[in-house]
C-alpha positions as a LaTeX table, in Angstrom:
\begin{tabular}{lrrr}
\hline
Residue & $x$ (\AA) & $y$ (\AA) & $z$ (\AA) \\
\hline
Met1 & $-19.36$ & $-2.12$ & 1.85 \\
Lys2 & $-18.21$ & 0.39 & 4.45 \\
Lys3 & $-15.19$ & 2.67 & 4.19 \\
Leu4 & $-13.09$ & 4.33 & 6.88 \\
Ile5 & $-10.48$ & 7.04 & 6.30 \\
Leu6 & $-7.62$ & 7.12 & 8.80 \\
Cys7 & $-5.46$ & 10.12 & 9.66 \\
Ser8 & $-3.19$ & 11.26 & 6.85 \\
Leu9 & 0.38 & 10.39 & 6.10 \\
Val10 & 2.50 & 13.52 & 5.97 \\
Leu11 & 4.84 & 13.83 & 2.65 \\
Leu12 & 7.22 & 4.23 & 11.96 \\
Ile13 & 11.23 & 0.22 & 15.84 \\
Tyr14 & 12.49 & $-2.31$ & 13.41 \\
Thr15 & 10.94 & $-5.70$ & 14.20 \\
Phe16 & 11.90 & $-8.28$ & 11.63 \\
Gln17 & 9.80 & $-11.36$ & 11.11 \\
Asn18 & 11.91 & $-14.32$ & 10.14 \\
Thr19 & 9.90 & $-16.18$ & 7.54 \\
Thr20 & 10.29 & $-18.89$ & 4.99 \\
Ser21 & 9.59 & $-17.57$ & 1.50 \\
Gln22 & 6.22 & $-18.64$ & 0.13 \\
Thr23 & 5.30 & $-18.58$ & $-3.54$ \\
Ile24 & 1.76 & $-18.34$ & $-4.92$ \\
Val25 & 0.74 & $-18.23$ & $-8.60$ \\
Ile26 & $-2.35$ & $-16.13$ & $-9.35$ \\
Gln27 & $-4.50$ & $-17.29$ & $-12.30$ \\
Asp28 & $-1.48$ & $-19.03$ & $-13.86$ \\
Ser29 & $-0.03$ & $-15.64$ & $-14.80$ \\
Leu30 & 1.41 & $-13.82$ & $-11.77$ \\
Glu31 & 3.93 & $-15.36$ & $-9.39$ \\
Ile32 & 4.04 & $-13.76$ & $-5.94$ \\
Glu33 & 6.84 & $-14.76$ & $-3.59$ \\
Phe34 & 6.29 & $-13.46$ & $-0.07$ \\
Lys35 & 9.66 & $-12.55$ & 1.46 \\
Lys36 & 9.10 & $-10.98$ & 4.89 \\
Thr37 & 7.20 & $-8.46$ & 6.95 \\
Lys38 & 8.12 & $-6.08$ & 9.75 \\
Glu39 & 6.88 & $-3.10$ & 11.69 \\
Ile40 & 8.66 & 0.05 & 10.53 \\
Ser41 & 9.19 & 3.58 & 11.76 \\
Asn42 & 9.40 & 7.00 & 10.10 \\
Ser43 & 13.17 & 6.57 & 9.89 \\
Tyr44 & 12.84 & 3.57 & 7.58 \\
Leu45 & 14.76 & 3.98 & 4.30 \\
His46 & 11.67 & 3.88 & 2.06 \\
Ser47 & 9.40 & 5.97 & 4.29 \\
Ser48 & 9.30 & 9.15 & 2.20 \\
Ala49 & 5.82 & 9.73 & 3.62 \\
Lys50 & 5.80 & 10.23 & 7.37 \\
Met51 & 2.96 & 9.11 & 9.60 \\
Lys52 & 1.54 & 11.39 & 12.27 \\
Lys53 & 2.40 & 10.01 & 15.69 \\
Ser54 & $-0.40$ & 7.89 & 17.10 \\
Asp55 & $-0.71$ & 5.37 & 19.91 \\
His56 & $-3.38$ & 3.49 & 17.97 \\
Leu57 & $-1.71$ & 2.97 & 14.59 \\
Val58 & 1.31 & 0.98 & 13.43 \\
Arg59 & 3.01 & 0.92 & 10.05 \\
Ile60 & 3.79 & $-2.46$ & 8.51 \\
Leu61 & 6.03 & $-3.34$ & 5.59 \\
Val62 & 5.26 & $-6.43$ & 3.50 \\
Arg63 & 7.89 & $-7.40$ & 0.91 \\
Cys64 & 7.17 & $-9.60$ & $-2.10$ \\
Asp65 & 8.97 & $-10.55$ & $-5.31$ \\
Leu66 & 6.66 & $-10.44$ & $-8.32$ \\
Thr67 & 7.02 & $-12.15$ & $-11.70$ \\
Ala68 & 4.57 & $-11.64$ & $-14.57$ \\
Leu69 & 4.79 & $-15.02$ & $-16.31$ \\
Phe70 & 3.55 & $-13.61$ & $-19.63$ \\
Lys71 & 5.27 & $-10.22$ & $-19.25$ \\
Gln72 & 1.89 & $-8.57$ & $-18.72$ \\
Pro73 & 1.45 & $-5.36$ & $-16.66$ \\
Val74 & 1.18 & $-6.03$ & $-12.92$ \\
Asp75 & $-1.65$ & $-4.45$ & $-10.93$ \\
Ile76 & $-0.36$ & $-3.28$ & $-7.53$ \\
Asn77 & $-3.71$ & $-2.05$ & $-6.19$ \\
Ala78 & $-5.08$ & $-5.60$ & $-5.97$ \\
Phe79 & $-2.97$ & $-6.17$ & $-2.84$ \\
Ser80 & $-4.73$ & $-5.66$ & 0.47 \\
Leu81 & $-4.16$ & $-6.56$ & 4.10 \\
Ile82 & $-7.12$ & $-8.32$ & 5.73 \\
Asp83 & $-7.77$ & $-8.22$ & 9.48 \\
Thr84 & $-10.08$ & $-11.18$ & 10.06 \\
Glu85 & $-10.52$ & $-10.40$ & 13.76 \\
Asn86 & $-11.77$ & $-6.81$ & 13.36 \\
Lys87 & $-13.21$ & $-7.19$ & 9.83 \\
Phe88 & $-10.95$ & $-4.51$ & 8.32 \\
Arg89 & $-9.52$ & $-4.48$ & 4.81 \\
Tyr90 & $-6.51$ & $-2.17$ & 4.40 \\
Arg91 & $-5.52$ & $-0.40$ & 1.20 \\
Ile92 & $-1.79$ & 0.03 & 0.49 \\
Ala93 & $-0.71$ & 3.31 & 2.12 \\
Thr94 & 2.62 & 3.54 & 0.27 \\
Tyr95 & 4.27 & 1.33 & $-2.35$ \\
Phe96 & 7.84 & 1.14 & $-3.67$ \\
Gly97 & 8.78 & $-1.04$ & $-6.63$ \\
Tyr98 & 12.39 & $-1.69$ & $-7.55$ \\
Lys99 & 14.81 & $-4.21$ & $-8.95$ \\
Lys100 & 16.41 & $-6.45$ & $-6.35$ \\
Gly101 & 19.05 & $-4.64$ & $-4.33$ \\
Pro102 & 19.06 & $-1.42$ & $-2.30$ \\
Ser103 & 17.21 & 1.51 & $-3.84$ \\
Leu104 & 16.24 & 4.93 & $-2.50$ \\
Phe105 & 13.48 & 5.61 & $-5.01$ \\
Thr106 & 10.72 & 3.67 & $-6.69$ \\
His107 & 11.03 & 3.30 & $-10.47$ \\
Gly108 & 8.28 & 4.99 & $-12.47$ \\
Asp109 & 7.84 & 2.04 & $-14.83$ \\
Leu110 & 7.12 & $-0.13$ & $-11.77$ \\
Gly111 & 3.99 & 1.86 & $-10.92$ \\
Arg112 & 3.39 & 5.59 & $-10.47$ \\
Pro113 & 1.20 & 7.12 & $-7.75$ \\
His114 & $-2.11$ & 8.72 & $-8.78$ \\
Leu115 & $-4.53$ & 10.82 & $-6.76$ \\
Lys116 & $-8.06$ & 9.59 & $-6.11$ \\
Lys117 & $-9.47$ & 13.11 & $-6.26$ \\
Glu118 & $-8.79$ & 15.96 & $-8.68$ \\
Val119 & $-6.94$ & 19.02 & $-7.35$ \\
Leu120 & $-6.73$ & 22.06 & $-9.65$ \\
Asn121 & $-4.98$ & 25.42 & $-9.41$ \\
Lys122 & $-6.65$ & 28.77 & $-10.13$ \\
Arg123 & $-6.11$ & 28.21 & $-13.86$ \\
Gly124 & $-7.97$ & 24.93 & $-13.75$ \\
Lys125 & $-4.78$ & 22.89 & $-14.23$ \\
Gln126 & $-3.31$ & 20.12 & $-12.13$ \\
Tyr127 & $-0.39$ & 21.04 & $-9.89$ \\
Lys128 & 2.84 & 19.73 & $-11.35$ \\
Phe129 & 4.33 & 18.82 & $-7.97$ \\
Leu130 & 1.43 & 16.48 & $-7.14$ \\
Pro131 & 0.87 & 12.97 & $-8.46$ \\
Pro132 & $-1.53$ & 13.13 & $-11.41$ \\
Tyr133 & $-5.26$ & 12.60 & $-11.30$ \\
Asp134 & $-6.31$ & 10.33 & $-14.16$ \\
Pro135 & $-9.60$ & 8.42 & $-13.87$ \\
Ser136 & $-8.63$ & 6.36 & $-16.94$ \\
Val137 & $-6.06$ & 4.56 & $-14.75$ \\
Pro138 & $-8.09$ & 1.83 & $-12.99$ \\
Asp139 & $-8.10$ & 1.33 & $-9.23$ \\
Ser140 & $-8.75$ & $-2.37$ & $-8.66$ \\
Phe141 & $-8.80$ & $-2.05$ & $-4.86$ \\
Glu142 & $-12.42$ & $-1.00$ & $-5.23$ \\
Thr143 & $-13.15$ & $-3.86$ & $-7.63$ \\
Tyr144 & $-12.76$ & $-6.54$ & $-4.97$ \\
Thr145 & $-15.22$ & $-6.61$ & $-2.08$ \\
Phe146 & $-15.14$ & $-8.66$ & 1.11 \\
Glu147 & $-18.63$ & $-8.96$ & 2.58 \\
Gly148 & $-18.85$ & $-7.65$ & 6.13 \\
Tyr149 & $-15.47$ & $-5.90$ & 5.96 \\
Thr150 & $-14.77$ & $-2.17$ & 6.24 \\
Asn151 & $-12.25$ & $-0.74$ & 3.78 \\
Ile152 & $-9.52$ & 1.30 & 5.50 \\
Glu153 & $-7.75$ & 4.01 & 3.48 \\
Val154 & $-4.97$ & 6.39 & 4.54 \\
Pro155 & $-4.84$ & 9.68 & 2.63 \\
Thr156 & $-1.52$ & 11.41 & 2.03 \\
Gln157 & $-1.14$ & 15.05 & 3.01 \\
Tyr158 & 0.86 & 17.16 & 0.55 \\
Tyr159 & 1.85 & 20.75 & 1.24 \\
Asn160 & 3.11 & 23.50 & $-1.05$ \\
Leu161 & 3.33 & 27.28 & $-0.50$ \\
Val162 & 1.30 & 27.83 & $-3.67$ \\
Ser163 & $-1.45$ & 25.25 & $-3.23$ \\
Gly164 & $-1.48$ & 24.98 & 0.54 \\
Glu165 & $-2.53$ & 21.64 & 2.00 \\
Val166 & $-3.81$ & 18.91 & $-0.32$ \\
Val167 & $-5.12$ & 15.62 & 1.09 \\
Ser168 & $-5.97$ & 12.62 & $-1.09$ \\
Val169 & $-5.89$ & 8.85 & $-1.05$ \\
Lys170 & $-3.46$ & 7.57 & $-3.68$ \\
Tyr171 & $-3.22$ & 4.44 & $-5.79$ \\
Tyr172 & $-0.76$ & 3.20 & $-8.42$ \\
Ser173 & $-0.58$ & 2.62 & $-12.15$ \\
Pro174 & 0.35 & $-0.93$ & $-13.27$ \\
Ser175 & 3.99 & $-1.97$ & $-13.32$ \\
Gln176 & 5.33 & $-2.34$ & $-16.86$ \\
Lys177 & 8.24 & $-4.56$ & $-15.81$ \\
Pro178 & 7.69 & $-8.32$ & $-15.59$ \\
Lys179 & 9.98 & $-8.98$ & $-12.63$ \\
Phe180 & 10.58 & $-6.76$ & $-9.60$ \\
Arg181 & 10.42 & $-6.45$ & $-5.83$ \\
Ala182 & 7.48 & $-4.70$ & $-4.16$ \\
Asp183 & 7.56 & $-3.08$ & $-0.73$ \\
Leu184 & 3.96 & $-2.61$ & 0.40 \\
Gln185 & 3.30 & $-0.41$ & 3.41 \\
Phe186 & 0.05 & $-0.60$ & 5.39 \\
Val187 & $-1.17$ & 1.41 & 8.39 \\
Val188 & $-2.96$ & $-0.86$ & 10.87 \\
Ile189 & $-5.35$ & 0.08 & 13.69 \\
Thr190 & $-4.27$ & $-1.29$ & 17.09 \\
Asn191 & $-6.91$ & $-0.01$ & 19.55 \\
Gln192 & $-9.41$ & $-2.76$ & 18.69 \\
Lys193 & $-9.10$ & $-6.52$ & 19.21 \\
Thr194 & $-5.65$ & $-7.97$ & 18.53 \\
Pro195 & $-5.37$ & $-7.98$ & 14.71 \\
Lys196 & $-5.20$ & $-11.26$ & 12.80 \\
Leu197 & $-3.67$ & $-10.24$ & 9.49 \\
Ala198 & $-3.44$ & $-11.91$ & 6.10 \\
Leu199 & $-2.13$ & $-10.67$ & 2.75 \\
Tyr200 & $-4.45$ & $-11.00$ & $-0.25$ \\
Tyr201 & $-4.15$ & $-10.33$ & $-3.96$ \\
Gly202 & $-7.64$ & $-9.65$ & $-5.18$ \\
Lys203 & $-9.64$ & $-12.48$ & $-3.59$ \\
Glu204 & $-6.64$ & $-14.82$ & $-3.48$ \\
Phe205 & $-5.01$ & $-15.60$ & $-0.12$ \\
Ile206 & $-1.23$ & $-15.16$ & $-0.14$ \\
Thr207 & $-0.02$ & $-15.63$ & 3.43 \\
Glu208 & $-0.74$ & $-14.92$ & 7.07 \\
Ile209 & 1.14 & $-11.97$ & 8.54 \\
Glu210 & 2.53 & $-12.86$ & 11.94 \\
Leu211 & 3.56 & $-9.82$ & 13.98 \\
Asp212 & 3.22 & $-9.12$ & 17.69 \\
Ile213 & 0.65 & $-6.30$ & 17.51 \\
Ala214 & $-1.20$ & $-6.02$ & 20.79 \\
Pro215 & $-4.12$ & $-3.60$ & 21.38 \\
Lys216 & $-3.04$ & $-0.21$ & 22.77 \\
\hline
\end{tabular}
């Protein structure tokens, strides 16, 4: 399994895709209703992390409504965007979970961000302004493998006058709420063959993602 790290997001043209909602049930326990997808810009309401300008990358929002049928925790990291044309598998770059209706901030009980690498201050403590590093919180993105595909990850760049620049891929703790809306943001490479995208949860196909993304 290969891995590729794209340029960082620094802490994207609205193009709505009119879709008919599709509902998939995963292992008789998690209902995923795909709502819509669109290309977004840095001015998008939920884009707290800004992407460095690039002619070869686009930012895509995928919106789903999730229902845990047995009120179990919901693993967000199992979502990925698969490009079957270029053999890329994209990790979520940014996620926001919220109850239905407009919301400026993600709710902590719907999944909190965690760093993939440990960053310590001079006292050997984690910086309070950064998402925590906790290896006991599982990252299921790495659990699922797609043979012949390269995993694509986008690290987030944090900056503070005390710590300076900190760069790390992030993932999310499970949602503790059984019913919520998930906005999943992915950063997609566009300087290869025209992407053919599909949303997956683990190894389960959810839906094709139909956007006009031509090579640049």
